[in-house]
PDB file of N, CA and C in Angstrom:
ATOM      1  N   PRO A 261       3.927  17.406  21.682  1.00 81.00           N
ATOM      2  CA  PRO A 261       3.370  16.461  22.648  1.00 81.00           C
ATOM      3  C   PRO A 261       3.537  14.915  22.585  1.00 81.00           C
ATOM      4  N   LYS A 262       3.803  14.299  23.679  1.00 86.00           N
ATOM      5  CA  LYS A 262       4.031  12.840  23.540  1.00 86.00           C
ATOM      6  C   LYS A 262       3.056  12.065  23.006  1.00 86.00           C
ATOM      7  N   ALA A 263       1.741  12.550  23.120  1.00 88.00           N
ATOM      8  CA  ALA A 263       0.523  11.775  22.606  1.00 88.00           C
ATOM      9  C   ALA A 263       0.534  11.811  21.069  1.00 88.00           C
ATOM     10  N   LEU A 264       0.896  12.880  20.477  1.00 88.00           N
ATOM     11  CA  LEU A 264       1.018  13.184  19.058  1.00 88.00           C
ATOM     12  C   LEU A 264       2.360  12.108  18.568  1.00 88.00           C
ATOM     13  N   LEU A 265       3.315  12.058  19.238  1.00 83.00           N
ATOM     14  CA  LEU A 265       4.517  11.536  18.748  1.00 83.00           C
ATOM     15  C   LEU A 265       3.928   9.917  18.844  1.00 83.00           C
ATOM     16  N   ARG A 266       3.340   9.405  19.861  1.00 83.00           N
ATOM     17  CA  ARG A 266       2.865   8.131  19.935  1.00 83.00           C
ATOM     18  C   ARG A 266       2.001   7.593  18.795  1.00 83.00           C
ATOM     19  N   ALA A 267       0.988   8.700  18.496  1.00 85.00           N
ATOM     20  CA  ALA A 267       0.016   8.492  17.483  1.00 85.00           C
ATOM     21  C   ALA A 267       0.813   8.355  16.135  1.00 85.00           C
ATOM     22  N   LYS A 268       1.584   9.168  15.914  1.00 83.00           N
ATOM     23  CA  LYS A 268       2.391   9.180  14.657  1.00 83.00           C
ATOM     24  C   LYS A 268       3.224   7.916  14.468  1.00 83.00           C
ATOM     25  N   ALA A 269       3.781   7.533  15.510  1.00 80.00           N
ATOM     26  CA  ALA A 269       4.562   6.369  15.462  1.00 80.00           C
ATOM     27  C   ALA A 269       3.477   5.039  15.129  1.00 80.00           C
ATOM     28  N   ALA A 270       2.516   4.944  15.825  1.00 81.00           N
ATOM     29  CA  ALA A 270       1.462   3.932  15.500  1.00 81.00           C
ATOM     30  C   ALA A 270       0.824   4.156  14.058  1.00 81.00           C
ATOM     31  N   LEU A 271       0.623   5.172  13.553  1.00 84.00           N
ATOM     32  CA  LEU A 271       0.156   5.338  12.238  1.00 84.00           C
ATOM     33  C   LEU A 271       1.185   4.906  11.253  1.00 84.00           C
ATOM     34  N   TRP A 272       2.352   5.358  11.565  1.00 82.00           N
ATOM     35  CA  TRP A 272       3.384   4.748  10.511  1.00 82.00           C
ATOM     36  C   TRP A 272       3.758   3.235  10.498  1.00 82.00           C
ATOM     37  N   GLU A 273       3.509   2.747  11.734  1.00 81.00           N
ATOM     38  CA  GLU A 273       3.520   1.094  11.793  1.00 81.00           C
ATOM     39  C   GLU A 273       2.492   0.401  10.993  1.00 81.00           C
ATOM     40  N   ILE A 274       1.367   1.333  10.904  1.00 84.00           N
ATOM     41  CA  ILE A 274       0.144   0.648  10.057  1.00 84.00           C
ATOM     42  C   ILE A 274       0.445   0.849   8.724  1.00 84.00           C
ATOM     43  N   THR A 275       0.692   2.291   8.365  1.00 85.00           N
ATOM     44  CA  THR A 275       0.714   2.733   7.013  1.00 85.00           C
ATOM     45  C   THR A 275       1.877   1.935   6.125  1.00 85.00           C
ATOM     46  N   PHE A 276       3.103   1.709   6.696  1.00 83.00           N
ATOM     47  CA  PHE A 276       4.075   1.231   6.045  1.00 83.00           C
ATOM     48  C   PHE A 276       3.606  -0.298   5.456  1.00 83.00           C
ATOM     49  N   PRO A 277       3.341  -1.105   6.282  1.00 85.00           N
ATOM     50  CA  PRO A 277       3.015  -2.530   5.846  1.00 85.00           C
ATOM     51  C   PRO A 277       1.555  -2.445   4.786  1.00 85.00           C
ATOM     52  N   MET A 278       0.692  -1.706   5.131  1.00 87.00           N
ATOM     53  CA  MET A 278      -0.468  -1.544   4.339  1.00 87.00           C
ATOM     54  C   MET A 278      -0.137  -1.176   2.950  1.00 87.00           C
ATOM     55  N   ALA A 279       0.740  -0.188   2.676  1.00 86.00           N
ATOM     56  CA  ALA A 279       1.145   0.206   1.420  1.00 86.00           C
ATOM     57  C   ALA A 279       1.493  -1.072   0.542  1.00 86.00           C
ATOM     58  N   PHE A 280       2.301  -1.749   1.101  1.00 86.00           N
ATOM     59  CA  PHE A 280       2.831  -3.062   0.485  1.00 86.00           C
ATOM     60  C   PHE A 280       1.650  -3.957   0.237  1.00 86.00           C
ATOM     61  N   LEU A 281       0.947  -4.177   1.336  1.00 89.00           N
ATOM     62  CA  LEU A 281      -0.218  -5.194   1.111  1.00 89.00           C
ATOM     63  C   LEU A 281      -1.214  -4.655   0.028  1.00 89.00           C
ATOM     64  N   VAL A 282      -1.475  -3.539  -0.008  1.00 86.00           N
ATOM     65  CA  VAL A 282      -2.473  -3.083  -1.012  1.00 86.00           C
ATOM     66  C   VAL A 282      -1.801  -3.332  -2.503  1.00 86.00           C
ATOM     67  N   ASN A 283      -0.486  -2.929  -2.540  1.00 86.00           N
ATOM     68  CA  ASN A 283       0.133  -3.030  -3.826  1.00 86.00           C
ATOM     69  C   ASN A 283       0.102  -4.625  -4.231  1.00 86.00           C
ATOM     70  N   LEU A 284       0.294  -5.441  -3.196  1.00 89.00           N
ATOM     71  CA  LEU A 284       0.425  -6.874  -3.597  1.00 89.00           C
ATOM     72  C   LEU A 284      -0.940  -7.474  -3.783  1.00 89.00           C
ATOM     73  N   VAL A 285      -1.938  -7.027  -3.207  1.00 90.00           N
ATOM     74  CA  VAL A 285      -3.349  -7.483  -3.488  1.00 90.00           C
ATOM     75  C   VAL A 285      -3.856  -7.006  -4.807  1.00 90.00           C
ATOM     76  N   VAL A 286      -3.676  -5.825  -5.163  1.00 88.00           N
ATOM     77  CA  VAL A 286      -3.985  -5.501  -6.468  1.00 88.00           C
ATOM     78  C   VAL A 286      -3.215  -6.134  -7.700  1.00 88.00           C
ATOM     79  N   SER A 287      -1.964  -6.248  -7.368  1.00 89.00           N
ATOM     80  CA  SER A 287      -1.070  -6.646  -8.353  1.00 89.00           C
ATOM     81  C   SER A 287      -1.110  -8.285  -8.580  1.00 89.00           C
ATOM     82  N   PHE A 288      -1.293  -9.033  -7.543  1.00 94.00           N
ATOM     83  CA  PHE A 288      -1.378 -10.348  -7.558  1.00 94.00           C
ATOM     84  C   PHE A 288      -2.693 -11.106  -7.370  1.00 94.00           C
ATOM     85  N   VAL A 289      -3.806 -10.384  -7.004  1.00 93.00           N
ATOM     86  CA  VAL A 289      -5.024 -10.972  -6.774  1.00 93.00           C
ATOM     87  C   VAL A 289      -6.020 -10.378  -7.831  1.00 93.00           C
ATOM     88  N   LEU A 290      -6.259  -9.030  -7.645  1.00 90.00           N
ATOM     89  CA  LEU A 290      -7.300  -8.348  -8.356  1.00 90.00           C
ATOM     90  C   LEU A 290      -7.054  -8.362  -9.954  1.00 90.00           C
ATOM     91  N   LEU A 291      -5.939  -7.950 -10.324  1.00 91.00           N
ATOM     92  CA  LEU A 291      -5.621  -7.840 -11.781  1.00 91.00           C
ATOM     93  C   LEU A 291      -5.778  -9.295 -12.443  1.00 91.00           C
ATOM     94  N   PRO A 292      -5.049 -10.381 -11.911  1.00 94.00           N
ATOM     95  CA  PRO A 292      -5.216 -11.698 -12.427  1.00 94.00           C
ATOM     96  C   PRO A 292      -6.768 -12.221 -12.223  1.00 94.00           C
ATOM     97  N   ALA A 293      -7.420 -11.944 -11.239  1.00 94.00           N
ATOM     98  CA  ALA A 293      -8.746 -12.383 -11.079  1.00 94.00           C
ATOM     99  C   ALA A 293      -9.489 -11.705 -12.381  1.00 94.00           C
ATOM    100  N   CYS A 294      -9.433 -10.574 -12.505  1.00 93.00           N
ATOM    101  CA  CYS A 294     -10.266  -9.847 -13.574  1.00 93.00           C
ATOM    102  C   CYS A 294      -9.885 -10.394 -14.845  1.00 93.00           C
ATOM    103  N   LYS A 295      -8.727 -10.837 -15.150  1.00 93.00           N
ATOM    104  CA  LYS A 295      -8.271 -11.437 -16.390  1.00 93.00           C
ATOM    105  C   LYS A 295      -8.686 -12.666 -16.611  1.00 93.00           C
ATOM    106  N   LYS A 296      -8.672 -13.486 -15.596  1.00 94.00           N
ATOM    107  CA  LYS A 296      -9.323 -14.907 -15.563  1.00 94.00           C
ATOM    108  C   LYS A 296     -10.659 -15.021 -15.762  1.00 94.00           C
ATOM    109  N   LEU A 297     -11.505 -13.976 -15.133  1.00 94.00           N
ATOM    110  CA  LEU A 297     -12.859 -14.022 -15.401  1.00 94.00           C
ATOM    111  C   LEU A 297     -13.389 -13.376 -16.500  1.00 94.00           C
ATOM    112  N   LYS A 298     -12.443 -12.953 -17.152  1.00 93.00           N
ATOM    113  CA  LYS A 298     -12.786 -12.113 -18.665  1.00 93.00           C
ATOM    114  C   LYS A 298     -13.512 -10.979 -18.273  1.00 93.00           C
ATOM    115  N   LYS A 299     -13.245 -10.434 -17.121  1.00 93.00           N
ATOM    116  CA  LYS A 299     -13.803  -8.979 -17.086  1.00 93.00           C
ATOM    117  C   LYS A 299     -12.961  -7.792 -17.290  1.00 93.00           C
ATOM    118  N   LEU A 300     -12.955  -7.818 -18.789  1.00 92.00           N
ATOM    119  CA  LEU A 300     -12.005  -6.739 -19.286  1.00 92.00           C
ATOM    120  C   LEU A 300     -12.388  -5.375 -19.071  1.00 92.00           C
ATOM    121  N   ASP A 301     -13.633  -5.110 -19.122  1.00 93.00           N
ATOM    122  CA  ASP A 301     -13.979  -3.853 -18.549  1.00 93.00           C
ATOM    123  C   ASP A 301     -13.546  -3.349 -17.315  1.00 93.00           C
ATOM    124  N   LYS A 302     -13.433  -4.152 -16.328  1.00 91.00           N
ATOM    125  CA  LYS A 302     -12.923  -3.851 -14.860  1.00 91.00           C
ATOM    126  C   LYS A 302     -11.443  -3.730 -14.941  1.00 91.00           C
ATOM    127  N   LEU A 303     -10.831  -4.669 -15.678  1.00 91.00           N
ATOM    128  CA  LEU A 303      -9.437  -4.640 -15.965  1.00 91.00           C
ATOM    129  C   LEU A 303      -9.039  -3.198 -16.571  1.00 91.00           C
ATOM    130  N   GLU A 304      -9.761  -2.923 -17.652  1.00 93.00           N
ATOM    131  CA  GLU A 304      -9.300  -1.688 -18.194  1.00 93.00           C
ATOM    132  C   GLU A 304      -9.595  -0.350 -17.304  1.00 93.00           C
ATOM    133  N   ILE A 305     -10.509  -0.459 -16.368  1.00 92.00           N
ATOM    134  CA  ILE A 305     -10.658   0.535 -15.438  1.00 92.00           C
ATOM    135  C   ILE A 305      -9.386   0.604 -14.387  1.00 92.00           C
ATOM    136  N   LEU A 306      -9.147  -0.737 -13.799  1.00 89.00           N
ATOM    137  CA  LEU A 306      -7.880  -0.747 -12.894  1.00 89.00           C
ATOM    138  C   LEU A 306      -6.548  -0.452 -13.731  1.00 89.00           C
ATOM    139  N   LEU A 307      -6.465  -0.562 -14.930  1.00 91.00           N
ATOM    140  CA  LEU A 307      -5.108  -0.229 -15.570  1.00 91.00           C
ATOM    141  C   LEU A 307      -5.061   1.191 -16.147  1.00 91.00           C
ATOM    142  N   ARG A 308      -6.069   2.035 -15.820  1.00 93.00           N
ATOM    143  CA  ARG A 308      -5.927   3.270 -16.298  1.00 93.00           C
ATOM    144  C   ARG A 308      -4.982   4.016 -15.419  1.00 93.00           C
ATOM    145  N   PHE A 309      -4.628   5.240 -15.846  1.00 94.00           N
ATOM    146  CA  PHE A 309      -3.422   5.982 -15.334  1.00 94.00           C
ATOM    147  C   PHE A 309      -3.712   6.468 -13.785  1.00 94.00           C
ATOM    148  N   ARG A 310      -4.841   6.800 -13.418  1.00 93.00           N
ATOM    149  CA  ARG A 310      -5.099   7.283 -12.151  1.00 93.00           C
ATOM    150  C   ARG A 310      -5.160   6.109 -11.001  1.00 93.00           C
ATOM    151  N   PRO A 311      -5.818   5.052 -11.427  1.00 88.00           N
ATOM    152  CA  PRO A 311      -5.783   3.948 -10.369  1.00 88.00           C
ATOM    153  C   PRO A 311      -4.347   3.364 -10.152  1.00 88.00           C
ATOM    154  N   GLN A 312      -3.517   3.275 -11.518  1.00 88.00           N
ATOM    155  CA  GLN A 312      -2.245   2.842 -11.394  1.00 88.00           C
ATOM    156  C   GLN A 312      -1.457   3.875 -10.428  1.00 88.00           C
ATOM    157  N   CYS A 313      -1.586   5.121 -10.526  1.00 89.00           N
ATOM    158  CA  CYS A 313      -0.698   6.072  -9.845  1.00 89.00           C
ATOM    159  C   CYS A 313      -1.236   5.861  -8.330  1.00 89.00           C
ATOM    160  N   LEU A 314      -2.464   5.637  -8.029  1.00 85.00           N
ATOM    161  CA  LEU A 314      -2.878   5.595  -6.704  1.00 85.00           C
ATOM    162  C   LEU A 314      -2.245   4.369  -5.972  1.00 85.00           C
ATOM    163  N   HIS A 315      -2.311   3.217  -6.507  1.00 82.00           N
ATOM    164  CA  HIS A 315      -1.877   1.977  -6.051  1.00 82.00           C
ATOM    165  C   HIS A 315      -0.372   1.803  -5.934  1.00 82.00           C
ATOM    166  N   ASN A 316       0.293   2.406  -7.154  1.00 86.00           N
ATOM    167  CA  ASN A 316       1.694   2.223  -7.047  1.00 86.00           C
ATOM    168  C   ASN A 316       2.389   3.531  -6.347  1.00 86.00           C
ATOM    169  N   GLY A 317       1.708   4.564  -6.478  1.00 87.00           N
ATOM    170  CA  GLY A 317       2.277   5.825  -5.866  1.00 87.00           C
ATOM    171  C   GLY A 317       2.114   5.562  -4.315  1.00 87.00           C
ATOM    172  N   TYR A 318       1.303   4.978  -3.711  1.00 86.00           N
ATOM    173  CA  TYR A 318       1.100   4.871  -2.333  1.00 86.00           C
ATOM    174  C   TYR A 318       2.332   4.028  -1.635  1.00 86.00           C
ATOM    175  N   VAL A 319       2.782   3.023  -2.491  1.00 87.00           N
ATOM    176  CA  VAL A 319       3.732   2.177  -1.964  1.00 87.00           C
ATOM    177  C   VAL A 319       5.167   2.949  -2.222  1.00 87.00           C
ATOM    178  N   LEU A 320       5.261   3.638  -3.417  1.00 89.00           N
ATOM    179  CA  LEU A 320       6.563   4.263  -3.532  1.00 89.00           C
ATOM    180  C   LEU A 320       6.715   5.516  -2.567  1.00 89.00           C
ATOM    181  N   VAL A 321       5.630   6.271  -2.362  1.00 88.00           N
ATOM    182  CA  VAL A 321       5.638   7.291  -1.422  1.00 88.00           C
ATOM    183  C   VAL A 321       6.085   6.753   0.044  1.00 88.00           C
ATOM    184  N   ALA A 322       5.474   5.782   0.468  1.00 85.00           N
ATOM    185  CA  ALA A 322       5.808   4.954   1.698  1.00 85.00           C
ATOM    186  C   ALA A 322       7.177   4.492   1.829  1.00 85.00           C
ATOM    187  N   ALA A 323       7.681   3.884   0.655  1.00 86.00           N
ATOM    188  CA  ALA A 323       9.095   3.436   0.783  1.00 86.00           C
ATOM    189  C   ALA A 323      10.148   4.545   0.836  1.00 86.00           C
ATOM    190  N   LEU A 324       9.715   5.655  -0.062  1.00 88.00           N
ATOM    191  CA  LEU A 324      10.587   6.926  -0.028  1.00 88.00           C
ATOM    192  C   LEU A 324      10.599   7.487   1.375  1.00 88.00           C
ATOM    193  N   GLU A 325       9.464   7.625   2.001  1.00 83.00           N
ATOM    194  CA  GLU A 325       9.375   8.061   3.389  1.00 83.00           C
ATOM    195  C   GLU A 325      10.305   7.322   4.208  1.00 83.00           C
ATOM    196  N   GLY A 326      10.168   6.095   4.134  1.00 80.00           N
ATOM    197  CA  GLY A 326      10.845   5.146   4.946  1.00 80.00           C
ATOM    198  C   GLY A 326      12.242   5.165   4.703  1.00 80.00           C
ATOM    199  N   ALA A 327      12.789   5.443   3.568  1.00 83.00           N
ATOM    200  CA  ALA A 327      14.197   5.532   3.112  1.00 83.00           C
ATOM    201  C   ALA A 327      14.738   6.872   3.572  1.00 83.00           C
ATOM    202  N   ILE A 328      14.021   7.989   3.512  1.00 83.00           N
ATOM    203  CA  ILE A 328      14.555   9.181   3.783  1.00 83.00           C
ATOM    204  C   ILE A 328      14.519   9.660   5.400  1.00 83.00           C
ATOM    205  N   VAL A 329      13.422   9.289   5.887  1.00 77.00           N
ATOM    206  CA  VAL A 329      13.053   9.821   7.256  1.00 77.00           C
ATOM    207  C   VAL A 329      13.589   8.661   8.203  1.00 77.00           C
ATOM    208  N   ALA A 330      13.567   7.358   7.821  1.00 72.00           N
ATOM    209  CA  ALA A 330      13.705   6.157   8.518  1.00 72.00           C
ATOM    210  C   ALA A 330      13.109   6.290   9.921  1.00 72.00           C
ATOM    211  N   PRO A 331      11.869   6.139   9.988  1.00 72.00           N
ATOM    212  CA  PRO A 331      11.213   6.138  11.199  1.00 72.00           C
ATOM    213  C   PRO A 331      11.422   4.948  11.961  1.00 72.00           C
ATOM    214  N   ALA A 332      11.485   4.892  13.131  1.00 71.00           N
ATOM    215  CA  ALA A 332      11.615   3.727  14.004  1.00 71.00           C
ATOM    216  C   ALA A 332      10.345   2.755  13.881  1.00 71.00           C
ATOM    217  N   MET A 333      10.437   1.450  13.903  1.00 68.00           N
ATOM    218  CA  MET A 333       9.516   0.596  13.855  1.00 68.00           C
ATOM    219  C   MET A 333       9.966  -0.531  14.877  1.00 68.00           C
ATOM    220  N   LYS A 334       9.189  -0.585  15.789  1.00 71.00           N
ATOM    221  CA  LYS A 334       9.368  -1.550  16.927  1.00 71.00           C
ATOM    222  C   LYS A 334       8.992  -2.975  16.616  1.00 71.00           C
ATOM    223  N   TYR A 335       9.821  -3.987  16.677  1.00 74.00           N
ATOM    224  CA  TYR A 335       9.477  -5.411  16.445  1.00 74.00           C
ATOM    225  C   TYR A 335       8.494  -5.859  17.358  1.00 74.00           C
ATOM    226  N   GLU A 336       8.596  -5.480  18.553  1.00 75.00           N
ATOM    227  CA  GLU A 336       7.564  -5.944  19.734  1.00 75.00           C
ATOM    228  C   GLU A 336       6.242  -5.587  19.427  1.00 75.00           C
ATOM    229  N   ASN A 337       5.955  -4.496  18.576  1.00 68.00           N
ATOM    230  CA  ASN A 337       4.671  -4.068  18.112  1.00 68.00           C
ATOM    231  C   ASN A 337       4.123  -4.944  16.975  1.00 68.00           C
ATOM    232  N   LEU A 338       4.883  -5.801  16.432  1.00 67.00           N
ATOM    233  CA  LEU A 338       4.636  -6.652  15.135  1.00 67.00           C
ATOM    234  C   LEU A 338       3.614  -7.894  15.839  1.00 67.00           C
ATOM    235  N   PRO A 339       2.617  -8.377  15.057  1.00 69.00           N
ATOM    236  CA  PRO A 339       1.958  -9.517  15.643  1.00 69.00           C
ATOM    237  C   PRO A 339       2.905 -10.648  15.415  1.00 69.00           C
ATOM    238  N   ALA A 340       2.537 -11.709  16.458  1.00 62.00           N
ATOM    239  CA  ALA A 340       3.516 -12.847  16.541  1.00 62.00           C
ATOM    240  C   ALA A 340       3.101 -13.957  15.817  1.00 62.00           C
TER     241      ALA A 340
END
């Protein structure tokens, strides 16, 4: 159905940039902030295997899907 294809395209256009945004925020905001504020217990939790797999895995799977499937992303749908 066309509605399902439209929904899939819209979700992809949200998911792909959000994967990179989540990775960048965790890598360049949360981890340095915990280190700077000396919250080593929080930093230890963030650097465990499961949280690392979740935040790195999300961007890796999104990039892999983008490379293999190459879904269309329309530039006119991006914010100006």
